[in-house]
């Protein structure tokens, strides 16, 4: 199981949208996918038409050591879900009394490591909190999700610094990849920012860029990922392309995504 976290220090940059729709796109390609909702706002849970408030949720895994398998919910989109509920915030408090609280999720996920090809971890906005520390500890790749809008580049560089210093402090090793999202090719600002991101992050950038799409907003509101809601849309194409990119990387790497070179010719150029 490859564990990828979707992360940024900034709120509202598209982390949950990427987590949910990439999970669905991978599932449509026959991959076994577990989505872990690490945000007490539970937006990823809601975006899959699930509910973490009624039964067991991730809080019970992290705080009460409930077995992960008892908490996982099947969704109708071929993706399994470790749902969040608002009580996930309790973990912030209990973790203060734990020795190495950042290892909790990683240790819990080992029980299902053979059941899935991918685990995608949807992080909350704070990159330096204990929930994000757990995500980074469990991950082999951190995907920095960057909105291609004003000031995003400075924010992304800062976020990367924050979570890489968290990782150093806890002795975690993971690779960072950068994904541009909310891209609007009609604006000069968007195009320039994408170029600046390529200049700054180079080979760490995914070739795929997720474009701004009204279908993505609609899919969140309807609790149905875009590969199911609108399979012929540009948004579904973007996520199919991102899923393909990950599969190619995984094949190329001999199961080590962190060392795989990114080649620019694999997928359609976004510009
Ligand atoms: N590519 C896109 N096109 C159009 N709308 C988008 C796109 N990506 C995200 N959105 C919308 O932007 C809003 C914020 O997205 P999302 O919830 O994915 O961000 P987030 O980084 O997870 O936020 P938070 O930090 O609160 O968890 C949502 O309304 C979502 O539908
Ligand atoms: Mg979110």
XYZ file of C-alpha atoms and ligand atoms in Angstrom:
303
model
C 0.000 0.000 0.000
C 1.440 3.367 -1.048
C 0.445 6.095 1.382
C 0.079 9.603 -0.048
C -0.946 12.654 1.960
C -2.630 15.701 0.446
C -1.288 18.637 2.353
C -0.807 22.413 2.490
C -0.775 24.983 5.257
C -3.449 26.958 3.437
C -7.184 26.329 3.827
C -9.447 25.962 0.811
C -6.717 25.201 -1.739
C -8.342 21.981 -2.943
C -6.804 19.227 -0.764
C -10.102 17.451 -0.124
C -11.254 17.829 -3.727
C -8.033 16.178 -4.907
C -8.171 13.426 -2.260
C -11.754 12.411 -3.064
C -11.590 12.622 -6.848
C -8.155 11.039 -7.152
C -9.365 8.186 -4.933
C -12.373 7.667 -7.225
C -10.237 7.928 -10.382
C -7.805 5.290 -9.060
C -10.734 3.052 -8.086
C -12.130 3.376 -11.636
C -8.792 2.042 -12.873
C -9.259 -1.071 -10.760
C -7.044 0.032 -7.889
C -7.909 -0.770 -4.268
C -8.080 2.565 -2.485
C -8.529 3.638 1.121
C -9.300 7.295 1.781
C -8.491 8.525 5.300
C -10.270 11.688 6.424
C -7.921 13.448 8.851
C -9.953 16.633 9.107
C -12.544 17.171 11.891
C -14.546 19.164 9.297
C -15.156 15.750 7.664
C -15.513 17.204 4.167
C -14.013 14.143 2.463
C -16.486 11.933 4.365
C -19.395 14.099 3.219
C -18.065 14.268 -0.355
C -18.446 10.469 -0.499
C -22.005 10.654 0.890
C -20.860 9.052 4.154
C -21.364 9.951 7.796
C -18.795 9.672 10.563
C -21.038 11.086 13.294
C -23.398 8.119 13.635
C -20.927 5.254 14.150
C -17.231 4.684 14.657
C -14.797 7.104 13.052
C -11.076 7.884 12.870
C -11.184 9.345 16.381
C -11.938 5.832 17.682
C -8.859 4.471 15.925
C -6.537 7.223 17.152
C -7.917 7.782 20.658
C -9.566 4.479 21.599
C -7.358 2.072 19.571
C -10.343 0.500 17.790
C -9.204 -1.820 14.967
C -9.150 0.018 11.611
C -11.184 -2.723 9.896
C -14.115 -2.115 12.253
C -14.181 1.559 11.343
C -13.742 1.439 7.557
C -16.885 2.167 5.555
C -17.529 0.889 2.019
C -18.676 3.631 -0.326
C -20.652 3.174 -3.529
C -17.725 4.553 -5.541
C -15.345 1.625 -5.108
C -13.351 3.549 -2.508
C -13.150 2.518 1.155
C -13.223 5.264 3.751
C -11.903 5.842 7.256
C -14.439 8.560 8.089
C -13.918 11.622 10.247
C -16.315 13.197 12.717
C -16.119 16.447 14.655
C -14.811 14.557 17.722
C -11.535 13.920 15.841
C -10.382 17.210 17.383
C -10.173 15.306 20.738
C -7.018 13.654 19.449
C -5.191 16.990 19.717
C -5.814 16.870 23.470
C -5.171 13.180 24.163
C -2.027 13.187 22.023
C -0.413 15.625 24.487
C -0.313 12.753 27.010
C 1.031 10.171 24.563
C 4.567 9.124 23.867
C 5.220 9.568 20.111
C 1.600 10.373 19.177
C 2.656 10.931 15.552
C 3.119 7.169 15.105
C -0.527 6.330 15.900
C -1.980 6.354 12.372
C 1.019 4.644 10.777
C 0.831 1.810 13.300
C -2.946 1.471 12.883
C -2.743 1.307 9.072
C -0.294 -1.611 9.076
C -3.295 -3.877 9.785
C -4.744 -3.128 6.336
C -1.526 -2.609 4.377
C -2.180 -5.710 2.258
C -5.815 -4.836 1.552
C -5.152 -1.718 -0.540
C -2.890 -0.471 -3.322
C -3.195 3.141 -2.183
C -4.124 5.056 0.949
C -4.843 8.745 0.428
C -4.761 10.924 3.532
C -6.777 14.148 3.423
C -5.043 16.543 5.839
C -6.549 19.479 7.718
C -5.364 23.002 6.898
C -2.756 23.127 9.718
C 0.406 21.476 8.433
C 2.098 21.682 11.853
C -0.640 20.051 13.967
C -0.604 16.495 15.351
C -3.032 15.195 12.695
C -0.773 16.344 9.849
C 2.245 14.985 11.756
C 0.489 11.600 11.798
C -0.188 11.847 8.071
C 3.430 12.652 7.248
C 4.715 9.877 9.489
C 2.525 7.357 7.675
C 3.269 8.639 4.144
C 5.867 7.800 1.559
C 4.837 10.796 -0.525
C 3.452 14.169 0.533
C 1.508 15.853 -2.245
C 1.584 19.607 -1.761
C -1.662 20.882 -3.281
C -1.195 24.425 -4.596
C -3.916 26.690 -5.892
C -2.624 28.522 -8.965
C -3.689 31.948 -7.658
C -2.038 35.073 -6.253
C 0.407 34.540 -3.340
C 0.059 30.754 -3.643
C 3.698 30.173 -4.528
C 5.046 31.944 -1.434
C 2.503 30.020 0.673
C 3.535 26.720 -0.912
C 7.228 27.307 -0.289
C 6.432 28.169 3.343
C 4.163 25.125 3.757
C 6.843 22.842 2.364
C 9.357 24.280 4.823
C 6.933 23.764 7.730
C 6.071 20.178 7.014
C 9.603 19.187 6.082
C 10.832 20.574 9.394
C 8.051 18.646 11.206
C 9.223 15.553 9.386
C 12.874 16.121 10.278
C 11.968 16.603 13.940
C 10.126 13.280 14.029
C 12.600 11.419 11.818
C 10.088 10.792 8.981
C 11.228 10.187 5.428
C 8.974 10.964 2.533
C 9.209 12.537 -0.869
C 7.362 15.713 -1.808
C 5.470 16.201 -5.062
C 3.634 19.357 -6.036
C 0.226 19.486 -7.712
C -1.233 22.666 -9.210
C -4.978 23.038 -8.883
C -7.833 25.497 -9.432
C -6.039 26.392 -12.657
C -7.669 28.890 -14.989
C -5.738 29.055 -18.264
C -7.750 32.094 -19.390
C -6.076 34.327 -16.815
C -2.551 35.640 -17.297
C -2.022 35.379 -13.551
C -2.890 31.657 -13.564
C -0.591 30.916 -16.514
C 2.277 32.897 -15.013
C 1.864 31.224 -11.669
C 1.990 27.786 -13.214
C 5.239 28.713 -14.983
C 6.645 30.064 -11.724
C 5.685 26.838 -9.954
C 7.489 24.777 -12.594
C 10.538 27.020 -12.231
C 10.453 26.686 -8.430
C 9.603 23.012 -7.985
C 10.963 21.579 -11.254
C 10.807 17.803 -11.452
C 8.781 17.609 -8.233
C 5.733 18.938 -10.118
C 3.115 16.587 -11.503
C 2.567 17.052 -15.225
C -1.161 17.039 -14.590
C -2.765 20.258 -13.434
C -6.312 20.241 -12.070
C -8.325 22.927 -13.809
C -10.973 25.030 -12.166
C -14.290 23.358 -12.848
C -17.840 23.970 -11.814
C -18.359 20.184 -11.929
C -15.951 19.797 -9.002
C -17.992 22.191 -6.849
C -21.162 20.410 -7.869
C -19.706 16.984 -7.125
C -18.764 18.019 -3.557
C -22.270 19.371 -2.980
C -23.851 16.173 -4.308
C -21.590 13.788 -2.411
C -20.532 12.126 -5.670
C -16.958 12.228 -7.017
C -16.670 13.695 -10.506
C -15.526 10.451 -12.218
C -19.021 9.159 -11.324
C -21.063 12.367 -11.532
C -19.637 13.575 -14.852
C -17.314 10.937 -16.329
C -16.976 12.803 -19.635
C -16.080 16.153 -18.093
C -12.716 17.909 -18.249
C -12.489 17.535 -14.469
C -12.876 13.748 -14.739
C -10.160 13.794 -17.457
C -7.816 15.714 -15.156
C -8.194 13.176 -12.359
C -7.890 10.227 -14.768
C -4.652 11.800 -15.975
C -3.355 12.273 -12.423
C -4.243 8.682 -11.549
C -2.459 7.487 -14.693
C 0.589 9.536 -13.776
C 0.746 7.875 -10.358
C 0.349 4.418 -11.887
C 3.137 5.082 -14.404
C 5.388 6.402 -11.651
C 4.678 3.376 -9.526
C 5.464 1.023 -12.389
C 8.615 2.936 -13.286
C 9.918 3.017 -9.806
C 9.890 -0.668 -8.977
C 7.572 0.300 -6.150
C 9.553 3.271 -4.979
C 7.687 6.402 -5.971
C 10.177 8.634 -4.221
C 13.022 7.830 -6.619
C 11.067 7.875 -9.865
C 12.028 10.547 -12.391
C 9.205 12.694 -13.687
C 9.206 12.792 -17.474
C 7.364 15.580 -19.185
C 6.104 13.536 -22.117
C 3.843 11.063 -20.346
C 0.642 13.022 -20.170
C -1.029 15.786 -22.102
C 0.587 19.166 -21.438
C -1.814 21.454 -19.612
C -0.959 24.606 -21.524
N -10.432 22.571 -9.286
C -11.481 23.140 -8.684
N -12.431 23.765 -9.420
C -13.479 24.365 -8.838
N -13.698 24.359 -7.514
C -12.797 23.756 -6.711
C -11.650 23.104 -7.250
N -10.936 22.594 -6.225
C -11.613 22.915 -5.098
N -12.729 23.604 -5.399
C -13.710 24.148 -4.453
O -13.019 25.013 -3.559
C -13.500 24.842 -2.236
C -12.351 24.388 -1.335
O -11.893 23.132 -1.803
P -11.455 21.976 -0.791
O -12.495 21.759 0.251
O -11.079 20.809 -1.619
O -10.186 22.651 -0.146
P -9.344 22.159 1.133
O -7.936 22.534 0.870
O -9.619 20.741 1.421
O -9.983 23.088 2.275
P -9.744 22.914 3.879
O -8.405 23.502 4.163
O -10.888 23.695 4.471
O -9.807 21.463 4.186
C -14.635 23.833 -2.319
O -15.843 24.538 -2.432
C -14.353 23.076 -3.606
O -15.536 22.568 -4.205
Mg -10.232 19.825 3.179
